[in-house]
Short mmCIF file of C-alpha atoms and ligand atoms in Angstrom, two decimals:
data_model
loop_
_atom_site.label_atom_id
_atom_site.label_comp_id
_atom_site.label_asym_id
_atom_site.label_seq_id
_atom_site.Cartn_x
_atom_site.Cartn_y
_atom_site.Cartn_z
CA MET A 1386 -8.94 -9.76 -42.08
CA MET A 1387 -11.88 -11.56 -43.19
CA PHE A 1388 -15.18 -10.61 -42.63
CA PRO A 1389 -17.30 -14.06 -42.26
CA GLY A 1390 -21.17 -13.29 -43.61
CA HIS A 1391 -23.24 -10.05 -43.92
CA PHE A 1392 -26.18 -8.43 -42.54
CA PRO A 1393 -29.03 -9.59 -41.86
CA ASP A 1394 -27.24 -13.01 -41.00
CA VAL A 1395 -24.46 -10.77 -39.01
CA ARG A 1396 -25.56 -8.18 -36.54
CA LEU A 1397 -22.94 -6.96 -34.10
CA ARG A 1398 -25.77 -5.09 -32.13
CA ARG A 1399 -26.59 -8.56 -30.56
CA SER A 1400 -23.54 -8.70 -28.12
CA ARG A 1401 -23.88 -5.34 -27.14
CA ARG A 1402 -27.50 -5.98 -26.19
CA TRP A 1403 -26.85 -6.74 -22.35
CA ASP A 1404 -24.51 -5.59 -19.84
CA TRP A 1405 -23.47 -9.40 -19.60
CA SER A 1406 -22.59 -9.81 -22.94
CA ARG A 1407 -20.91 -6.47 -22.94
CA ARG A 1408 -18.81 -7.60 -19.62
CA LEU A 1409 -18.28 -10.98 -21.63
CA VAL A 1410 -16.88 -9.62 -25.00
CA ARG A 1411 -14.84 -6.64 -23.34
CA GLU A 1412 -11.56 -6.77 -25.31
CA HIS A 1413 -9.47 -4.34 -22.76
CA ILE A 1414 -10.12 -4.24 -18.81
CA LEU A 1415 -8.75 -1.33 -16.98
CA THR A 1416 -7.45 -2.35 -13.13
CA PRO A 1417 -5.29 -0.15 -10.41
CA SER A 1418 -2.94 -2.74 -11.43
CA ASP A 1419 -2.30 -0.13 -14.68
CA LEU A 1420 -1.92 2.83 -12.60
CA ILE A 1421 1.50 5.01 -12.22
CA LEU A 1422 0.45 7.82 -9.37
CA PRO A 1423 2.83 10.96 -9.90
CA LEU A 1424 3.15 12.90 -6.83
CA PHE A 1425 4.75 16.41 -6.46
CA VAL A 1426 6.83 17.20 -3.41
CA ARG A 1427 8.15 20.31 -1.70
CA GLU A 1428 10.39 21.37 1.36
CA GLY A 1429 8.56 22.41 4.65
CA SER A 1430 5.38 21.76 6.41
CA GLY A 1431 1.81 22.43 6.49
CA ASP A 1432 -0.67 22.37 4.14
CA PRO A 1433 -0.56 20.67 0.61
CA GLU A 1434 -0.14 23.88 -2.16
CA PRO A 1435 -2.76 23.77 -4.89
CA VAL A 1436 -1.11 23.74 -8.25
CA PRO A 1437 -3.63 26.28 -9.95
CA SER A 1438 -3.58 25.04 -13.48
CA MET A 1439 -3.99 21.02 -12.02
CA PRO A 1440 -7.32 21.57 -10.00
CA GLU A 1441 -7.28 18.80 -6.87
CA VAL A 1442 -3.16 18.02 -7.75
CA VAL A 1443 -0.86 19.32 -4.94
CA ARG A 1444 2.64 19.52 -3.78
CA HIS A 1445 2.93 17.62 -0.64
CA THR A 1446 4.87 17.75 2.17
CA VAL A 1447 7.26 14.72 2.52
CA ALA A 1448 4.77 13.53 4.92
CA GLY A 1449 1.90 14.17 2.53
CA VAL A 1450 3.45 11.78 0.34
CA VAL A 1451 4.04 8.90 2.59
CA GLU A 1452 0.13 9.62 3.16
CA THR A 1453 -1.01 9.73 -0.40
CA ALA A 1454 1.32 7.42 -1.37
CA ARG A 1455 -0.50 4.90 1.46
CA GLN A 1456 -3.55 5.14 0.19
CA ALA A 1457 -2.32 4.67 -3.52
CA ARG A 1458 -0.72 1.64 -1.99
CA ASP A 1459 -3.76 0.62 -0.72
CA LEU A 1460 -6.23 0.81 -3.58
CA GLY A 1461 -3.65 -1.81 -5.66
CA ILE A 1462 -1.39 0.98 -7.67
CA PRO A 1463 1.79 -0.52 -8.04
CA LEU A 1464 3.77 2.33 -8.57
CA VAL A 1465 4.27 5.91 -7.39
CA ALA A 1466 6.58 8.32 -9.32
CA ILE A 1467 7.88 11.62 -7.01
CA PHE A 1468 8.89 14.97 -8.70
CA PRO A 1469 10.35 17.37 -6.43
CA ALA A 1470 9.20 21.09 -6.56
CA THR A 1471 13.06 22.13 -5.71
CA ASP A 1472 13.04 25.64 -3.46
CA PRO A 1473 14.19 28.25 -6.51
CA SER A 1474 16.97 29.25 -4.04
CA LEU A 1475 18.68 25.76 -4.75
CA LYS A 1476 18.52 26.41 -8.39
CA THR A 1477 21.51 26.61 -10.61
CA PRO A 1478 23.08 26.77 -13.71
CA GLU A 1479 24.80 23.58 -13.01
CA ALA A 1480 22.05 21.88 -11.34
CA ASP A 1481 24.55 21.27 -8.51
CA GLU A 1482 21.40 20.08 -5.84
CA ALA A 1483 20.84 16.98 -8.38
CA LEU A 1484 23.52 15.44 -6.63
CA ASN A 1485 23.09 16.22 -3.01
CA PRO A 1486 22.17 13.28 -1.41
CA GLU A 1487 20.00 14.95 1.12
CA ASN A 1488 17.75 17.05 -1.69
CA LEU A 1489 14.02 16.55 -1.40
CA VAL A 1490 13.77 13.85 -3.94
CA CYS A 1491 16.37 11.45 -2.16
CA ARG A 1492 14.98 12.46 1.35
CA THR A 1493 11.60 11.72 0.31
CA LEU A 1494 12.51 8.27 -1.15
CA ARG A 1495 14.02 7.19 2.03
CA ALA A 1496 10.70 8.25 3.69
CA LEU A 1497 8.67 6.08 1.53
CA LYS A 1498 10.86 3.05 1.30
CA ALA A 1499 10.73 2.79 5.30
CA GLU A 1500 7.10 3.48 5.60
CA LEU A 1501 5.98 1.67 2.41
CA PRO A 1502 8.81 -0.87 1.35
CA ASP A 1503 5.71 -3.18 -0.42
CA LEU A 1504 5.32 -0.23 -3.03
CA GLY A 1505 7.45 0.66 -6.27
CA LEU A 1506 9.40 3.89 -5.82
CA MET A 1507 10.13 5.73 -9.71
CA ALA A 1508 12.37 8.37 -9.88
CA ASP A 1509 12.74 11.22 -12.85
CA VAL A 1510 16.26 11.55 -13.89
CA ALA A 1511 16.80 14.84 -15.64
CA LEU A 1512 18.22 18.23 -14.38
CA ASP A 1513 15.25 20.58 -14.71
CA PRO A 1514 13.83 20.37 -11.46
CA TYR A 1515 17.52 21.95 -10.18
CA SER A 1516 18.42 24.19 -13.06
CA SER A 1517 17.83 27.67 -12.81
CA HIS A 1518 17.54 27.95 -17.05
CA GLY A 1519 14.91 25.62 -16.93
CA HIS A 1520 16.56 22.91 -19.01
CA ASP A 1521 16.74 19.26 -18.52
CA GLY A 1522 21.05 19.31 -19.21
CA LEU A 1523 23.86 21.43 -18.97
CA VAL A 1524 24.00 24.47 -20.88
CA ARG A 1525 27.02 25.02 -23.24
CA ASP A 1526 26.93 28.01 -26.00
CA GLY A 1527 23.42 28.13 -26.14
CA ASP A 1528 22.71 24.64 -26.10
CA VAL A 1529 22.19 21.21 -23.26
CA ALA A 1530 25.43 19.42 -23.86
CA ASN A 1531 24.51 15.68 -24.48
CA ASP A 1532 27.94 13.89 -23.16
CA GLU A 1533 28.61 15.92 -20.27
CA THR A 1534 25.06 16.27 -19.49
CA VAL A 1535 24.79 11.98 -19.58
CA GLN A 1536 27.58 11.81 -16.84
CA VAL A 1537 25.67 13.97 -14.44
CA LEU A 1538 22.70 11.77 -15.14
CA ALA A 1539 24.71 8.53 -14.25
CA ARG A 1540 25.67 9.83 -11.12
CA GLN A 1541 21.90 11.65 -10.35
CA ALA A 1542 20.62 7.84 -11.10
CA VAL A 1543 22.27 6.04 -8.53
CA LEU A 1544 21.83 8.73 -5.72
CA GLN A 1545 18.27 8.08 -6.49
CA ALA A 1546 19.05 3.99 -6.64
CA ARG A 1547 20.61 4.33 -3.42
CA ALA A 1548 17.98 6.67 -1.76
CA GLY A 1549 15.21 3.57 -2.53
CA ALA A 1550 14.12 4.12 -6.22
CA ASP A 1551 13.10 1.01 -7.70
CA VAL A 1552 12.61 2.34 -11.15
CA ILE A 1553 14.85 5.03 -12.80
CA ALA A 1554 13.22 7.01 -15.37
CA PRO A 1555 15.59 9.55 -17.55
CA SER A 1556 13.07 12.03 -18.80
CA ASP A 1557 15.92 14.22 -20.46
CA MET A 1558 16.19 12.65 -24.01
CA MET A 1559 20.06 13.02 -24.22
CA ASP A 1560 21.80 10.08 -26.67
CA GLY A 1561 23.47 7.04 -24.67
CA ARG A 1562 22.18 8.28 -21.43
CA VAL A 1563 20.22 4.93 -20.57
CA GLY A 1564 23.20 2.85 -21.41
CA ALA A 1565 25.59 5.11 -18.75
CA ILE A 1566 22.70 5.38 -16.70
CA ARG A 1567 22.89 1.06 -16.97
CA LYS A 1568 26.51 0.88 -16.50
CA ALA A 1569 26.59 3.37 -13.55
CA LEU A 1570 23.83 1.47 -11.78
CA ASP A 1571 25.05 -1.65 -12.43
CA ALA A 1572 28.99 -0.75 -10.88
CA GLU A 1573 27.07 0.04 -7.95
CA GLY A 1574 25.47 -3.36 -7.37
CA PHE A 1575 22.12 -1.91 -8.03
CA GLU A 1576 21.45 -4.29 -11.02
CA ARG A 1577 17.92 -4.87 -10.41
CA VAL A 1578 16.65 -1.63 -10.48
CA ILE A 1579 14.62 -1.17 -13.62
CA ILE A 1580 14.99 1.51 -16.14
CA LEU A 1581 11.79 2.78 -17.66
CA SER A 1582 13.37 5.31 -20.48
CA TYR A 1583 10.96 8.06 -21.57
CA ALA A 1584 12.36 6.60 -24.96
CA ALA A 1585 9.68 8.45 -27.04
CA LYS A 1586 9.42 11.71 -25.44
CA TYR A 1587 7.90 14.87 -27.62
CA ALA A 1588 8.65 18.55 -27.39
CA SER A 1589 5.04 19.14 -26.14
CA ALA A 1590 3.08 22.23 -25.27
CA PHE A 1591 0.97 19.75 -23.02
CA TYR A 1592 3.91 20.21 -20.09
CA GLY A 1593 3.06 23.64 -19.44
CA PRO A 1594 0.92 22.85 -16.05
CA PHE A 1595 3.42 20.12 -15.11
CA ARG A 1596 6.34 23.01 -15.15
CA ASP A 1597 3.79 25.29 -13.10
CA ALA A 1598 3.83 22.35 -10.51
CA VAL A 1599 7.48 21.94 -10.24
CA GLY A 1600 8.34 25.74 -11.44
CA SER A 1601 10.67 25.25 -14.25
CA LYS A 1602 8.36 27.31 -16.41
CA GLY A 1603 9.49 30.66 -15.19
CA SER A 1604 13.14 29.54 -15.21
CA LEU A 1605 12.88 28.40 -18.80
CA GLY A 1606 11.42 31.41 -19.87
CA GLY A 1607 9.66 30.54 -23.14
CA ALA A 1608 12.47 28.24 -24.53
CA SER A 1609 12.12 25.39 -25.95
CA LYS A 1610 13.59 21.83 -25.61
CA ALA A 1611 12.89 21.04 -29.11
CA THR A 1612 17.06 20.34 -29.59
CA TYR A 1613 16.80 17.43 -27.27
CA GLN A 1614 13.02 16.15 -27.11
CA MET A 1615 11.40 14.70 -30.50
CA ASP A 1616 9.53 16.78 -33.03
CA PRO A 1617 5.94 16.28 -33.01
CA ALA A 1618 5.69 15.63 -36.77
CA ASN A 1619 7.42 12.50 -36.07
CA GLY A 1620 6.68 8.87 -35.82
CA ASP A 1621 9.52 6.28 -37.26
CA GLU A 1622 11.84 8.40 -35.31
CA ALA A 1623 10.02 7.22 -31.92
CA LEU A 1624 10.93 3.86 -33.41
CA ARG A 1625 14.64 4.07 -33.68
CA GLU A 1626 14.76 6.11 -30.23
CA VAL A 1627 12.80 3.13 -28.80
CA ALA A 1628 14.93 0.87 -30.29
CA LEU A 1629 18.31 2.84 -28.79
CA ASP A 1630 17.20 2.56 -25.60
CA LEU A 1631 16.28 -1.03 -25.34
CA GLY A 1632 19.63 -1.75 -26.86
CA GLU A 1633 21.27 0.22 -24.27
CA GLY A 1634 19.30 -1.84 -21.62
CA ALA A 1635 15.99 -0.07 -20.91
CA ASP A 1636 13.74 -2.61 -19.29
CA TRP A 1637 10.55 -0.71 -20.16
CA VAL A 1638 9.61 2.30 -22.43
CA MET A 1639 7.23 5.24 -22.61
CA VAL A 1640 5.53 7.26 -25.11
CA LYS A 1641 4.67 11.17 -23.91
CA PRO A 1642 2.36 12.60 -24.28
CA GLY A 1643 -0.04 10.06 -24.27
CA MET A 1644 -3.32 10.78 -26.00
CA PRO A 1645 -1.49 12.79 -28.72
CA SER A 1646 0.72 10.06 -29.56
CA LEU A 1647 -1.70 6.69 -29.22
CA ASP A 1648 -0.79 5.80 -32.50
CA ILE A 1649 2.62 5.65 -31.49
CA VAL A 1650 2.21 3.78 -28.09
CA ARG A 1651 0.64 0.91 -30.66
CA ARG A 1652 3.64 0.99 -33.23
CA VAL A 1653 5.83 0.72 -30.41
CA LYS A 1654 3.91 -2.36 -28.44
CA GLU A 1655 3.58 -3.85 -31.83
CA THR A 1656 7.26 -3.59 -33.32
CA PHE A 1657 8.97 -4.45 -30.01
CA ALA A 1658 6.43 -6.35 -28.13
CA THR A 1659 8.25 -5.09 -24.70
CA PRO A 1660 6.43 -3.46 -21.88
CA THR A 1661 5.03 0.30 -22.97
CA PHE A 1662 3.84 3.18 -21.07
CA ALA A 1663 2.21 6.17 -21.74
CA TYR A 1664 2.55 9.09 -19.78
CA GLN A 1665 -1.28 11.07 -19.77
CA VAL A 1666 0.86 14.54 -19.08
CA SER A 1667 -0.55 17.52 -17.08
CA GLY A 1668 -1.92 19.12 -20.07
CA GLU A 1669 -4.12 16.35 -20.93
CA TYR A 1670 -5.36 16.46 -17.03
CA ALA A 1671 -5.58 20.37 -17.57
CA MET A 1672 -7.91 19.82 -20.41
CA LEU A 1673 -10.21 17.22 -19.25
CA HIS A 1674 -10.97 18.81 -16.11
CA ALA A 1675 -11.39 22.43 -16.88
CA ALA A 1676 -13.94 20.93 -19.76
CA ALA A 1677 -15.45 19.05 -16.35
CA GLY A 1678 -15.05 22.04 -14.82
CA HIS A 1679 -17.57 23.79 -16.82
CA GLY A 1680 -19.85 21.33 -16.98
CA TRP A 1681 -19.08 20.24 -20.41
CA LEU A 1682 -17.47 16.50 -20.24
CA ASP A 1683 -18.39 14.12 -17.75
CA LEU A 1684 -14.97 13.97 -15.50
CA ASP A 1685 -15.37 10.26 -14.51
CA ALA A 1686 -16.93 9.14 -17.96
CA VAL A 1687 -14.00 11.08 -19.98
CA VAL A 1688 -11.06 9.77 -17.76
CA LEU A 1689 -12.49 6.04 -18.00
CA GLU A 1690 -12.50 6.26 -21.57
CA SER A 1691 -9.11 8.42 -22.19
CA LEU A 1692 -7.69 5.18 -20.10
CA THR A 1693 -9.36 2.46 -21.23
CA ALA A 1694 -7.75 3.62 -24.86
CA PHE A 1695 -4.46 3.61 -23.93
CA LYS A 1696 -4.52 0.42 -22.82
CA ARG A 1697 -6.51 -0.27 -26.76
CA ALA A 1698 -3.57 0.91 -28.11
CA GLY A 1699 -1.57 -1.24 -26.47
CA ALA A 1700 0.09 0.15 -23.31
CA ASP A 1701 0.58 -2.03 -20.27
CA GLY A 1702 0.47 0.90 -17.82
CA VAL A 1703 -0.30 4.03 -17.93
CA LEU A 1704 1.54 7.51 -15.91
CA THR A 1705 -1.64 9.67 -15.05
CA TYR A 1706 -2.73 12.42 -12.11
CA PHE A 1707 -6.13 10.87 -11.98
CA ALA A 1708 -4.68 7.87 -10.51
CA LEU A 1709 -6.19 7.99 -7.14
CA ARG A 1710 -9.95 8.95 -8.73
CA VAL A 1711 -10.02 6.20 -10.97
CA ALA A 1712 -8.72 3.44 -8.69
CA ARG A 1713 -11.35 4.59 -6.29
CA LEU A 1714 -13.83 4.20 -9.31
CA LEU A 1715 -11.98 0.49 -10.19
CA ASN A 1716 -12.43 -0.51 -6.07
CA ARG A 1717 -15.91 0.61 -5.97
C1 LIG B 762 11.02 16.63 -17.04
C2 LIG B 762 9.85 16.22 -16.94
C3 LIG B 762 8.65 16.63 -17.35
C4 LIG B 762 7.40 15.95 -17.66
C5 LIG B 762 8.01 14.69 -17.17
N1 LIG B 762 9.17 15.06 -16.82
C6 LIG B 762 8.19 18.41 -18.22
C7 LIG B 762 9.27 18.68 -19.26
O1 LIG B 762 10.23 17.84 -20.13
O2 LIG B 762 9.86 19.92 -19.43
C8 LIG B 762 6.52 16.03 -18.10
C9 LIG B 762 5.21 15.74 -17.13
C10 LIG B 762 3.97 16.54 -17.77
O3 LIG B 762 3.41 17.36 -18.31
O4 LIG B 762 2.64 15.72 -16.53
N2 LIG B 762 11.98 16.31 -17.76
#
């Protein structure tokens, strides 16, 4: 890059002097249209259940999800992502409940589609909400079996599309799952359903509070997902993951976790020039909230700053548990 001129002819502070001049030269602007809201749903009725490691996040009833999604829609949030906290009695080693067309996530999607037809609905494809061992796939000989799992995931995706999902988001990190899901969706007439692939998903310790929320932490019992999720030490491999998923038919790709992977967001966007999303995951949410709870950080300010950083890194949008809070701030 050429740097024209020198101090004192050049003074970068000139543009920073006024609010109007700062606004005029601002490169990245966050709006509610950049946000995807993850929502947890549980069985039964009554009050929402708090998730202790995620302040202000709850496990909603189906009716509660619909109400909260309506608020999101009214605030201009385009897409909500539904995560089921499956009743432990329904979890099995083969994750059978994943293929039940009456399971919690399918019932929630149908209720949302009926009530809020103009809101985008996203559903995760993976077996961890349903497996008694907490893994994202079927376990054979002490490891998650790739190809057998992919067959189940493709059927799971079709059920979710049939229930009303507009965006299918495989979060399992099996090889070849995007292609299998695309084929299965198309064969059932869902060629317009979007695939948002968790393409570069790292085996991260920042998912801990999410596993509390959906109850998979206990099932996992400290076991690692490192045989399928990526090594956080690798960057080039993330580009290969994205290339494969796009080749198999992914429409959009995601990088996860978010703030620890801003460099990957930038590389993916520059390499593939394709819709790219970042997931500000549960552990990132918990960190910011915990520090703010101690009075050590200004929550609204750090949340806005962190989300703007995703945009600067090249993300088209961000999945964040702060989506409602931020949309309210931005609409003020
Ligand atoms: C499930 C899934 C996880 C997250 C999204 N989908 C957890 C995991 O892979 O163990 C993490 C989200 C978060 O931490 O906010 N496959």
